[in-house]
Amino acid sequence: MHYHLVGIAGTGFSALANLLLDQGHTVSGSDRVANRQTAALIERGATIYLGHSPAYVQGADALVATAAVTADHCELEAARAAGVPVLSRADLWRDWSAQRRVIAIAGTHGKTTTSAMVAVALRAAGVPAGYLIGAEVPELGGNAAWGDPETPLVIEADEYAQVFLALSPDVAVITNVEWDHPDCYPDASVYHETFAQFAAAVAKPQRVILCGDDQGAMSLGLHEAALYGIEERLATDPVSCRLAPFDWTASGVQTNKGGGVTFDLWRYDRRRMAQRRLGTQNLRLSGLHNVRNALAALAVVAMLEGDLAAASAALANFGGALRRFEQKGEACGVLVIDDYAHHPTAVQATLSTARAAYPGRRLIAYLQPHTFSRTTALSNVWTTACAAADIVLVGDVYAAREEGDATAASQELAARMAATGLDVHPVGSLEQALDHLGALVQAGDLVVTMGAGDSSLLGVRLLERLRCQEAD
């Protein structure tokens, strides 16, 4: 079957294309830009068109379009005129969920890293699972692979436009629940109810794995779910420190010599009502959020009866997904880290991790707000989110699928944050931000770029400029 994907250069749709190629389908696609993902797809035999034209649909058996594509798009109109079915990402997910078991990783934050950890841990544990992840994962060799169809498919279950409701998961992980995507969820109650619907799609409630540290996740009322979280009192009081123990617990969390974390791993036996220490778990990744992500991955491996020791060893060596606290390099004494964080809670976690990992450096945060609707709806919490930074630079809003004045919106946000006493500066476009940042940085600084758009380019260009200065 020939699938044509509109918006194929995006991380999510390039992953869909890889799975379709793995299944033996013919794949073509179009987008406004070419990138590393499209180059890799061409090497695999896909046909990639730069730009959009009705002619590109010719010969396709089905067209799959991103949510950002409007109904009057020329390729969608051509498909409808030719009687070619127009599908969404949800349609593919629904088909795949019917074909094989699915492990769905959902949550407002942490889906990508947790999905990657689950896939890496399962494969090390002797379960050659497939995976569909919203970022490239070096340890896995990409962002998607069909794998052995007799084993589960790990899917990063995105809640945008309720697409994750297309799945019928065998196992589901919910990392956290906090209102997001105000363009399709008008308030927190609608968002919360949608997650409840997602959890209800799991046939056996005991096969839902829930973060017990997250108030939003716990408020779903999933009393039979397996819980994971951090409980520091467990190390000294394993019998009575909690009335309702987590099934999977980390305690004694410490920063290790490599900059990652080390913790004691505990498992609770509900039938015997007893805690058992399984050993010490090391991670290369920093931050308490990654401790929780690793607990979720180990819980999945145990639920599928995989080799837990092998999974633990794989997680100890896991280097993370691209754009998740990714070190881009250092020049002139300036270290640059890039992260996908674009929701205030994720930004706060990223900056807190940066502050803890590099306490002696001046921390300069570059924030690229994502969508006008999110920037407006969450405008009152950005000050708290960025409090760990010494200096905050706010770039133009990355509009994505929305329309508005990107510069005016970022200036308004920066003014609101500056009024609380933060050292905040609106810096405009990426090129303007580069000039501002280039004049600002000095040896010993840590620059963290954050956003879901093209913010990662800023750090790369800053390092190029600084390396030229080193060469001079």
Tab-separated table of C-alpha atoms in Angstrom:
chain	number	residue	atom	x	y	z
A	1	MET	CA	0.000	0.000	0.000
A	2	HIS	CA	1.218	3.514	-0.836
A	3	TYR	CA	0.920	6.081	1.981
A	4	HIS	CA	1.546	9.779	1.317
A	5	LEU	CA	2.374	11.839	4.445
A	6	VAL	CA	1.838	15.602	4.482
A	7	GLY	CA	4.282	17.101	6.983
A	8	ILE	CA	6.750	14.218	6.794
A	9	ALA	CA	9.773	16.223	8.012
A	10	GLY	CA	8.410	16.523	11.537
A	11	THR	CA	9.725	14.155	14.180
A	12	GLY	CA	6.327	12.568	14.752
A	13	PHE	CA	5.491	12.021	11.108
A	14	SER	CA	8.967	10.839	10.137
A	15	ALA	CA	8.516	8.197	12.847
A	16	LEU	CA	5.210	7.123	11.291
A	17	ALA	CA	6.948	6.882	7.932
A	18	ASN	CA	9.644	4.624	9.380
A	19	LEU	CA	7.045	2.250	10.805
A	20	LEU	CA	5.187	2.114	7.491
A	21	LEU	CA	8.440	1.340	5.665
A	22	ASP	CA	9.234	-1.379	8.210
A	23	GLN	CA	5.871	-2.958	7.406
A	24	GLY	CA	6.719	-3.061	3.693
A	25	HIS	CA	4.537	-0.174	2.517
A	26	THR	CA	5.488	2.403	-0.105
A	27	VAL	CA	5.935	5.842	1.448
A	28	SER	CA	6.036	9.318	-0.033
A	29	GLY	CA	5.716	12.629	1.711
A	30	SER	CA	5.920	16.387	1.410
A	31	ASP	CA	7.018	19.253	3.634
A	32	ARG	CA	8.261	22.820	3.461
A	33	VAL	CA	11.762	21.867	4.594
A	34	ALA	CA	14.236	19.033	4.279
A	35	ASN	CA	16.197	17.815	7.295
A	36	ARG	CA	18.072	14.886	8.760
A	37	GLN	CA	14.871	12.871	9.105
A	38	THR	CA	13.879	13.275	5.458
A	39	ALA	CA	17.406	12.403	4.329
A	40	ALA	CA	17.242	9.182	6.340
A	41	LEU	CA	13.851	8.346	4.843
A	42	ILE	CA	15.186	8.856	1.306
A	43	GLU	CA	17.983	6.402	2.095
A	44	ARG	CA	15.303	3.896	3.113
A	45	GLY	CA	13.462	4.287	-0.189
A	46	ALA	CA	10.847	6.933	0.586
A	47	THR	CA	10.054	9.651	-1.967
A	48	ILE	CA	10.270	13.130	-0.436
A	49	TYR	CA	8.904	16.275	-2.070
A	50	LEU	CA	9.989	19.764	-1.013
A	51	GLY	CA	6.969	22.030	-0.962
A	52	HIS	CA	3.378	21.040	-1.669
A	53	SER	CA	1.490	20.233	-4.866
A	54	PRO	CA	-1.680	18.299	-5.816
A	55	ALA	CA	0.518	16.232	-8.141
A	56	TYR	CA	2.332	14.658	-5.194
A	57	VAL	CA	-0.783	12.683	-4.243
A	58	GLN	CA	-0.874	10.814	-7.543
A	59	GLY	CA	-0.626	7.061	-7.039
A	60	ALA	CA	-1.235	7.142	-3.289
A	61	ASP	CA	-3.686	4.707	-1.693
A	62	ALA	CA	-4.040	6.840	1.453
A	63	LEU	CA	-2.988	10.293	2.600
A	64	VAL	CA	-1.991	10.999	6.212
A	65	ALA	CA	-1.937	14.634	7.340
A	66	THR	CA	-0.616	16.350	10.454
A	67	ALA	CA	-2.945	18.276	12.741
A	68	ALA	CA	-1.395	21.527	11.523
A	69	VAL	CA	-2.642	20.962	7.951
A	70	THR	CA	-5.860	22.813	7.166
A	71	ALA	CA	-8.796	21.253	5.341
A	72	ASP	CA	-8.199	23.393	2.235
A	73	HIS	CA	-4.602	22.222	1.779
A	74	CYS	CA	-3.980	21.505	-1.907
A	75	GLU	CA	-2.858	17.925	-1.342
A	76	LEU	CA	-5.860	17.111	0.863
A	77	GLU	CA	-8.192	18.586	-1.741
A	78	ALA	CA	-6.488	16.521	-4.461
A	79	ALA	CA	-6.820	13.360	-2.389
A	80	ARG	CA	-10.520	13.900	-1.770
A	81	ALA	CA	-11.127	14.659	-5.442
A	82	ALA	CA	-9.381	11.408	-6.401
A	83	GLY	CA	-11.236	9.352	-3.788
A	84	VAL	CA	-8.049	8.743	-1.773
A	85	PRO	CA	-8.819	8.231	1.942
A	86	VAL	CA	-7.538	11.076	4.127
A	87	LEU	CA	-6.278	9.674	7.435
A	88	SER	CA	-4.923	11.118	10.657
A	89	ARG	CA	-2.242	9.879	13.012
A	90	ALA	CA	-5.048	8.489	15.200
A	91	ASP	CA	-6.244	6.252	12.353
A	92	LEU	CA	-2.818	4.615	12.075
A	93	TRP	CA	-2.559	4.233	15.842
A	94	ARG	CA	-5.986	2.601	15.966
A	95	ASP	CA	-4.973	0.082	13.290
A	96	TRP	CA	-1.676	-0.737	14.977
A	97	SER	CA	-3.353	-1.088	18.363
A	98	ALA	CA	-5.659	-3.699	16.804
A	99	GLN	CA	-2.746	-5.588	15.218
A	100	ARG	CA	-0.540	-6.049	18.296
A	101	ARG	CA	-0.213	-5.289	21.985
A	102	VAL	CA	0.586	-1.667	22.774
A	103	ILE	CA	2.440	-0.156	25.719
A	104	ALA	CA	1.270	3.448	25.791
A	105	ILE	CA	3.290	6.095	27.648
A	106	ALA	CA	1.133	9.137	28.427
A	107	GLY	CA	1.466	12.256	30.547
A	108	THR	CA	1.843	16.000	30.239
A	109	HIS	CA	5.610	15.792	30.749
A	110	GLY	CA	8.251	13.089	30.426
A	111	LYS	CA	6.608	10.957	27.718
A	112	THR	CA	9.571	10.939	25.363
A	113	THR	CA	12.268	9.972	27.850
A	114	THR	CA	10.040	7.422	29.589
A	115	SER	CA	9.060	5.855	26.248
A	116	ALA	CA	12.717	5.648	25.266
A	117	MET	CA	13.651	4.111	28.622
A	118	VAL	CA	10.852	1.543	28.318
A	119	ALA	CA	11.947	0.521	24.811
A	120	VAL	CA	15.636	0.339	25.768
A	121	ALA	CA	14.897	-1.604	28.955
A	122	LEU	CA	12.558	-4.071	27.249
A	123	ARG	CA	14.991	-4.814	24.447
A	124	ALA	CA	17.794	-5.393	26.947
A	125	ALA	CA	15.442	-7.585	28.979
A	126	GLY	CA	14.827	-9.946	26.063
A	127	VAL	CA	11.620	-8.399	24.710
A	128	PRO	CA	12.359	-7.081	21.161
A	129	ALA	CA	9.577	-4.520	21.271
A	130	GLY	CA	8.817	-1.997	18.568
A	131	TYR	CA	8.694	1.676	19.403
A	132	LEU	CA	7.287	4.995	18.216
A	133	ILE	CA	8.914	7.929	20.037
A	134	GLY	CA	8.749	11.689	19.554
A	135	ALA	CA	12.524	12.146	19.356
A	136	GLU	CA	15.569	10.363	18.050
A	137	VAL	CA	17.123	7.972	20.565
A	138	PRO	CA	20.772	7.114	19.817
A	139	GLU	CA	20.657	3.826	21.766
A	140	LEU	CA	17.735	2.687	19.615
A	141	GLY	CA	19.092	3.979	16.325
A	142	GLY	CA	16.211	6.335	15.561
A	143	ASN	CA	12.712	7.349	16.554
A	144	ALA	CA	10.710	4.327	15.403
A	145	ALA	CA	10.966	0.637	14.532
A	146	TRP	CA	8.221	-1.936	14.031
A	147	GLY	CA	10.242	-4.690	15.736
A	148	ASP	CA	8.885	-8.168	16.321
A	149	PRO	CA	5.086	-7.985	15.807
A	150	GLU	CA	4.653	-10.775	18.363
A	151	THR	CA	5.991	-8.389	21.028
A	152	PRO	CA	4.462	-5.094	22.197
A	153	LEU	CA	4.771	-1.764	20.422
A	154	VAL	CA	5.855	1.074	22.738
A	155	ILE	CA	4.043	4.275	21.737
A	156	GLU	CA	4.606	7.749	23.108
A	157	ALA	CA	0.900	8.445	23.543
A	158	ASP	CA	0.404	12.121	22.795
A	159	GLU	CA	-2.763	13.647	24.219
A	160	TYR	CA	-2.940	16.498	21.697
A	161	ALA	CA	-6.364	16.570	20.007
A	162	GLN	CA	-7.218	13.435	22.042
A	163	VAL	CA	-5.199	11.265	19.649
A	164	PHE	CA	-4.219	8.817	22.413
A	165	LEU	CA	-7.866	7.787	22.755
A	166	ALA	CA	-7.401	5.850	19.492
A	167	LEU	CA	-5.296	3.300	21.393
A	168	SER	CA	-6.412	0.207	23.270
A	169	PRO	CA	-3.298	-0.318	25.405
A	170	ASP	CA	-2.310	-3.582	27.016
A	171	VAL	CA	-0.172	-1.547	29.453
A	172	ALA	CA	-0.336	2.199	30.059
A	173	VAL	CA	2.010	4.489	31.964
A	174	ILE	CA	0.797	7.916	33.100
A	175	THR	CA	3.714	10.076	34.214
A	176	ASN	CA	1.693	13.133	35.305
A	177	VAL	CA	-1.458	15.090	34.483
A	178	GLU	CA	-1.303	18.891	34.327
A	179	TRP	CA	-3.430	21.080	32.073
A	180	ASP	CA	-1.847	21.767	28.695
A	181	HIS	CA	-2.858	22.393	25.068
A	182	PRO	CA	-5.487	25.037	25.850
A	183	ASP	CA	-6.203	25.284	22.124
A	184	CYS	CA	-8.006	21.925	22.290
A	185	TYR	CA	-8.692	21.530	26.032
A	186	PRO	CA	-10.605	24.617	27.219
A	187	ASP	CA	-9.966	23.952	30.911
A	188	ALA	CA	-8.227	21.589	33.304
A	189	SER	CA	-11.339	19.497	33.944
A	190	VAL	CA	-11.711	18.537	30.271
A	191	TYR	CA	-8.016	17.677	30.108
A	192	HIS	CA	-8.275	15.564	33.265
A	193	GLU	CA	-11.367	13.722	32.027
A	194	THR	CA	-9.629	12.850	28.763
A	195	PHE	CA	-6.797	11.185	30.678
A	196	ALA	CA	-9.401	9.252	32.659
A	197	GLN	CA	-10.885	8.018	29.362
A	198	PHE	CA	-7.423	6.989	28.202
A	199	ALA	CA	-6.823	4.969	31.388
A	200	ALA	CA	-10.247	3.343	31.089
A	201	ALA	CA	-9.245	1.932	27.683
A	202	VAL	CA	-6.813	-0.441	29.418
A	203	ALA	CA	-8.734	-3.708	29.802
A	204	LYS	CA	-7.107	-4.630	33.117
A	205	PRO	CA	-6.861	-1.706	35.577
A	206	GLN	CA	-3.887	-3.406	37.261
A	207	ARG	CA	-1.915	-2.833	34.048
A	208	VAL	CA	-2.000	0.936	34.452
A	209	ILE	CA	1.264	2.254	35.933
A	210	LEU	CA	0.852	5.607	37.636
A	211	CYS	CA	3.246	8.140	39.157
A	212	GLY	CA	2.275	8.266	42.818
A	213	ASP	CA	4.195	11.529	43.295
A	214	ASP	CA	1.965	13.453	40.918
A	215	GLN	CA	-1.224	14.926	42.307
A	216	GLY	CA	-2.883	15.126	38.890
A	217	ALA	CA	-2.195	11.485	38.103
A	218	MET	CA	-3.338	10.325	41.533
A	219	SER	CA	-6.562	12.324	41.259
A	220	LEU	CA	-7.654	10.039	38.427
A	221	GLY	CA	-8.780	7.632	41.162
A	222	LEU	CA	-7.203	4.519	39.635
A	223	HIS	CA	-7.142	2.486	42.838
A	224	GLU	CA	-5.915	-0.746	41.206
A	225	ALA	CA	-3.055	0.889	39.309
A	226	ALA	CA	0.579	0.088	40.072
A	227	LEU	CA	2.275	3.120	41.634
A	228	TYR	CA	5.834	4.417	41.471
A	229	GLY	CA	7.578	7.312	43.149
A	230	ILE	CA	10.296	8.591	45.471
A	231	GLU	CA	10.131	8.048	49.235
A	232	GLU	CA	13.294	9.016	51.099
A	233	ARG	CA	12.025	7.719	54.468
A	234	LEU	CA	12.007	4.188	53.098
A	235	ALA	CA	15.745	3.742	53.638
A	236	THR	CA	15.375	4.125	57.412
A	237	ASP	CA	11.809	2.892	57.903
A	238	PRO	CA	10.889	0.278	55.261
A	239	VAL	CA	7.989	-1.126	57.299
A	240	SER	CA	5.862	1.780	58.442
A	241	CYS	CA	6.907	4.932	56.587
A	242	ARG	CA	3.842	4.839	54.330
A	243	LEU	CA	0.297	3.631	54.923
A	244	ALA	CA	-0.084	2.998	51.173
A	245	PRO	CA	3.360	2.093	49.794
A	246	PHE	CA	4.312	2.586	46.182
A	247	ASP	CA	4.800	-0.617	44.205
A	248	TRP	CA	8.108	0.739	42.882
A	249	THR	CA	10.082	3.163	45.022
A	250	ALA	CA	13.356	5.046	44.866
A	251	SER	CA	15.071	6.198	48.052
A	252	GLY	CA	18.500	7.524	48.942
A	253	VAL	CA	18.704	9.543	45.697
A	254	GLN	CA	22.152	11.063	45.243
A	255	THR	CA	24.112	12.737	42.477
A	256	ASN	CA	26.824	10.365	41.276
A	257	LYS	CA	30.323	11.141	40.027
A	258	GLY	CA	29.245	11.239	36.397
A	259	GLY	CA	26.630	13.914	37.046
A	260	GLY	CA	23.758	11.443	36.941
A	261	VAL	CA	21.886	9.951	39.871
A	262	THR	CA	22.065	6.844	42.028
A	263	PHE	CA	19.257	5.454	44.167
A	264	ASP	CA	18.100	2.387	46.053
A	265	LEU	CA	15.362	0.460	44.256
A	266	TRP	CA	12.520	-1.063	46.280
A	267	ARG	CA	9.591	-3.221	45.232
A	268	TYR	CA	6.462	-3.733	47.303
A	269	ASP	CA	4.735	-7.135	47.391
A	270	ARG	CA	1.036	-6.373	47.799
A	271	ARG	CA	0.105	-9.953	48.690
A	272	ARG	CA	2.689	-10.250	51.439
A	273	MET	CA	2.523	-6.555	52.342
A	274	ALA	CA	6.307	-6.434	52.412
A	275	GLN	CA	9.008	-4.200	50.934
A	276	ARG	CA	12.046	-5.727	49.254
A	277	ARG	CA	15.188	-3.856	48.323
A	278	LEU	CA	16.271	-4.918	44.835
A	279	GLY	CA	19.604	-3.119	44.789
A	280	THR	CA	21.189	0.113	43.611
A	281	GLN	CA	20.226	1.764	40.341
A	282	ASN	CA	22.598	4.144	38.577
A	283	LEU	CA	21.562	6.578	35.847
A	284	ARG	CA	23.653	8.738	33.546
A	285	LEU	CA	20.757	11.183	33.363
A	286	SER	CA	20.281	13.958	35.915
A	287	GLY	CA	17.204	15.028	37.825
A	288	LEU	CA	14.506	13.538	40.047
A	289	HIS	CA	12.165	13.391	37.059
A	290	ASN	CA	14.483	10.856	35.435
A	291	VAL	CA	14.499	8.777	38.618
A	292	ARG	CA	10.725	8.528	38.245
A	293	ASN	CA	11.006	7.798	34.519
A	294	ALA	CA	13.370	4.906	35.251
A	295	LEU	CA	10.998	3.515	37.898
A	296	ALA	CA	8.203	3.487	35.332
A	297	ALA	CA	10.391	1.649	32.813
A	298	LEU	CA	11.397	-1.007	35.347
A	299	ALA	CA	7.751	-1.450	36.346
A	300	VAL	CA	6.856	-2.144	32.695
A	301	VAL	CA	9.671	-4.693	32.343
A	302	ALA	CA	8.522	-6.513	35.475
A	303	MET	CA	4.905	-6.496	34.308
A	304	LEU	CA	5.999	-8.175	31.070
A	305	GLU	CA	8.205	-10.608	33.032
A	306	GLY	CA	11.420	-9.436	31.389
A	307	ASP	CA	14.935	-9.720	32.790
A	308	LEU	CA	14.948	-6.953	35.406
A	309	ALA	CA	18.706	-7.073	36.016
A	310	ALA	CA	19.439	-6.663	32.300
A	311	ALA	CA	16.940	-3.809	32.096
A	312	SER	CA	18.574	-2.096	35.072
A	313	ALA	CA	21.998	-2.344	33.440
A	314	ALA	CA	20.671	-0.869	30.191
A	315	LEU	CA	19.107	2.073	32.009
A	316	ALA	CA	22.381	2.733	33.819
A	317	ASN	CA	24.041	3.340	30.429
A	318	PHE	CA	21.137	5.163	28.789
A	319	GLY	CA	22.217	8.568	27.479
A	320	GLY	CA	18.784	10.023	26.767
A	321	ALA	CA	16.842	11.176	23.738
A	322	LEU	CA	17.921	14.092	21.601
A	323	ARG	CA	16.758	17.506	22.822
A	324	ARG	CA	16.251	16.207	26.368
A	325	PHE	CA	18.869	18.022	28.486
A	326	GLU	CA	21.277	17.437	25.612
A	327	GLN	CA	24.771	18.869	25.918
A	328	LYS	CA	25.490	20.629	22.637
A	329	GLY	CA	29.083	21.551	23.448
A	330	GLU	CA	31.380	24.087	25.099
A	331	ALA	CA	33.400	26.959	23.650
A	332	CYS	CA	35.192	29.910	25.264
A	333	GLY	CA	34.239	28.395	28.609
A	334	VAL	CA	30.493	28.596	27.806
A	335	LEU	CA	28.566	25.333	28.122
A	336	VAL	CA	25.368	24.967	26.070
A	337	ILE	CA	22.543	22.572	26.900
A	338	ASP	CA	19.367	22.194	24.838
A	339	ASP	CA	16.003	20.893	26.020
A	340	TYR	CA	12.537	20.427	24.532
A	341	ALA	CA	10.856	21.942	27.615
A	342	HIS	CA	8.084	24.361	26.663
A	343	HIS	CA	5.475	23.944	29.416
A	344	PRO	CA	6.279	25.914	32.613
A	345	THR	CA	6.533	22.780	34.759
A	346	ALA	CA	8.988	21.163	32.342
A	347	VAL	CA	10.991	24.390	32.138
A	348	GLN	CA	11.178	24.532	35.933
A	349	ALA	CA	12.422	20.920	36.098
A	350	THR	CA	15.037	21.570	33.411
A	351	LEU	CA	16.403	24.688	35.086
A	352	SER	CA	16.392	23.073	38.531
A	353	THR	CA	18.360	20.143	37.115
A	354	ALA	CA	20.810	22.539	35.448
A	355	ARG	CA	21.292	24.502	38.660
A	356	ALA	CA	21.934	21.311	40.659
A	357	ALA	CA	24.279	19.811	38.072
A	358	TYR	CA	26.331	22.992	37.526
A	359	PRO	CA	26.076	25.009	40.768
A	360	GLY	CA	29.088	27.216	40.110
A	361	ARG	CA	27.983	28.618	36.747
A	362	ARG	CA	25.895	31.648	35.885
A	363	LEU	CA	22.715	30.202	34.401
A	364	ILE	CA	21.311	31.948	31.316
A	365	ALA	CA	17.992	30.552	30.118
A	366	TYR	CA	16.640	31.122	26.626
A	367	LEU	CA	12.927	30.437	26.404
A	368	GLN	CA	11.024	30.158	23.121
A	369	PRO	CA	7.326	30.213	24.108
A	370	HIS	CA	5.281	27.700	22.150
A	371	THR	CA	1.883	28.740	20.714
A	372	PHE	CA	-0.037	31.860	21.635
A	373	SER	CA	-2.776	29.900	23.405
A	374	ARG	CA	-0.381	28.203	25.833
A	375	THR	CA	1.620	31.389	26.417
A	376	THR	CA	-1.539	33.299	27.348
A	377	ALA	CA	-3.256	30.563	29.358
A	378	LEU	CA	-0.192	29.863	31.516
A	379	SER	CA	1.273	33.370	31.655
A	380	ASN	CA	0.964	33.658	35.448
A	381	VAL	CA	3.305	30.732	36.234
A	382	TRP	CA	6.323	31.521	34.076
A	383	THR	CA	8.065	33.527	36.809
A	384	THR	CA	8.130	30.512	39.122
A	385	ALA	CA	9.190	28.263	36.239
A	386	CYS	CA	12.248	30.390	35.469
A	387	ALA	CA	13.212	31.350	39.032
A	388	ALA	CA	16.355	29.169	39.043
A	389	ALA	CA	17.936	31.155	36.194
A	390	ASP	CA	20.141	34.197	36.711
A	391	ILE	CA	19.102	35.727	33.392
A	392	VAL	CA	16.111	34.834	31.215
A	393	LEU	CA	15.930	35.645	27.514
A	394	VAL	CA	12.475	35.341	25.922
A	395	GLY	CA	12.397	34.795	22.178
A	396	ASP	CA	9.537	35.345	19.764
A	397	VAL	CA	6.637	32.951	20.279
A	398	TYR	CA	6.868	29.877	18.076
A	399	ALA	CA	3.381	29.983	16.559
A	400	ALA	CA	3.258	26.401	15.216
A	401	ARG	CA	-0.346	25.957	14.009
A	402	GLU	CA	-1.596	29.333	15.345
A	403	GLU	CA	-1.552	32.926	14.108
A	404	GLY	CA	-0.609	36.110	15.934
A	405	ASP	CA	2.126	38.675	16.578
A	406	ALA	CA	5.042	36.559	17.805
A	407	THR	CA	7.176	39.501	18.907
A	408	ALA	CA	4.425	41.369	20.742
A	409	ALA	CA	3.369	38.225	22.611
A	410	SER	CA	6.917	37.506	23.781
A	411	GLN	CA	7.432	41.121	24.841
A	412	GLU	CA	4.233	41.014	26.886
A	413	LEU	CA	5.324	37.799	28.591
A	414	ALA	CA	8.803	39.181	29.318
A	415	ALA	CA	7.335	42.366	30.811
A	416	ARG	CA	5.043	40.351	33.065
A	417	MET	CA	7.998	38.257	34.295
A	418	ALA	CA	10.290	41.277	34.733
A	419	ALA	CA	7.667	42.978	36.882
A	420	THR	CA	8.191	40.243	39.498
A	421	GLY	CA	11.890	41.064	39.816
A	422	LEU	CA	13.426	38.527	37.431
A	423	ASP	CA	16.222	39.645	35.106
A	424	VAL	CA	14.256	39.062	31.897
A	425	HIS	CA	14.869	40.380	28.378
A	426	PRO	CA	12.759	39.963	25.210
A	427	VAL	CA	15.220	39.153	22.417
A	428	GLY	CA	13.082	38.776	19.284
A	429	SER	CA	13.976	36.415	16.440
A	430	LEU	CA	16.625	33.714	16.575
A	431	GLU	CA	19.138	35.962	14.816
A	432	GLN	CA	18.445	38.812	17.219
A	433	ALA	CA	18.672	36.413	20.163
A	434	LEU	CA	22.035	35.179	18.878
A	435	ASP	CA	23.430	38.720	18.782
A	436	HIS	CA	22.100	39.462	22.265
A	437	LEU	CA	23.406	36.202	23.700
A	438	GLY	CA	26.776	36.516	21.966
A	439	ALA	CA	27.349	39.890	23.620
A	440	LEU	CA	26.164	38.655	26.996
A	441	VAL	CA	27.972	35.355	27.620
A	442	GLN	CA	31.283	35.021	29.376
A	443	ALA	CA	33.544	32.166	30.424
A	444	GLY	CA	31.937	30.010	33.085
A	445	ASP	CA	28.357	30.550	31.890
A	446	LEU	CA	25.798	27.801	31.350
A	447	VAL	CA	23.297	28.536	28.568
A	448	VAL	CA	20.128	26.429	28.462
A	449	THR	CA	17.948	26.800	25.358
A	450	MET	CA	14.361	25.582	25.691
A	451	GLY	CA	11.395	25.245	23.361
A	452	ALA	CA	9.455	22.901	21.112
A	453	GLY	CA	10.154	24.833	17.912
A	454	ASP	CA	13.519	25.702	16.370
A	455	SER	CA	15.108	26.999	19.586
A	456	SER	CA	17.810	24.307	19.416
A	457	LEU	CA	19.388	26.214	16.510
A	458	LEU	CA	20.327	29.075	18.822
A	459	GLY	CA	22.762	27.024	20.885
A	460	VAL	CA	24.379	25.515	17.791
A	461	ARG	CA	24.915	28.940	16.240
A	462	LEU	CA	26.214	30.388	19.498
A	463	LEU	CA	28.818	27.625	19.732
A	464	GLU	CA	29.841	28.218	16.108
A	465	ARG	CA	30.352	31.922	16.837
A	466	LEU	CA	32.314	31.231	20.033
A	467	ARG	CA	34.543	28.672	18.291
A	468	CYS	CA	35.386	31.247	15.646
A	469	GLN	CA	36.413	33.580	18.434
A	470	GLU	CA	38.595	30.833	19.917
A	471	ALA	CA	40.256	30.330	16.542
A	472	ASP	CA	41.026	34.040	16.262
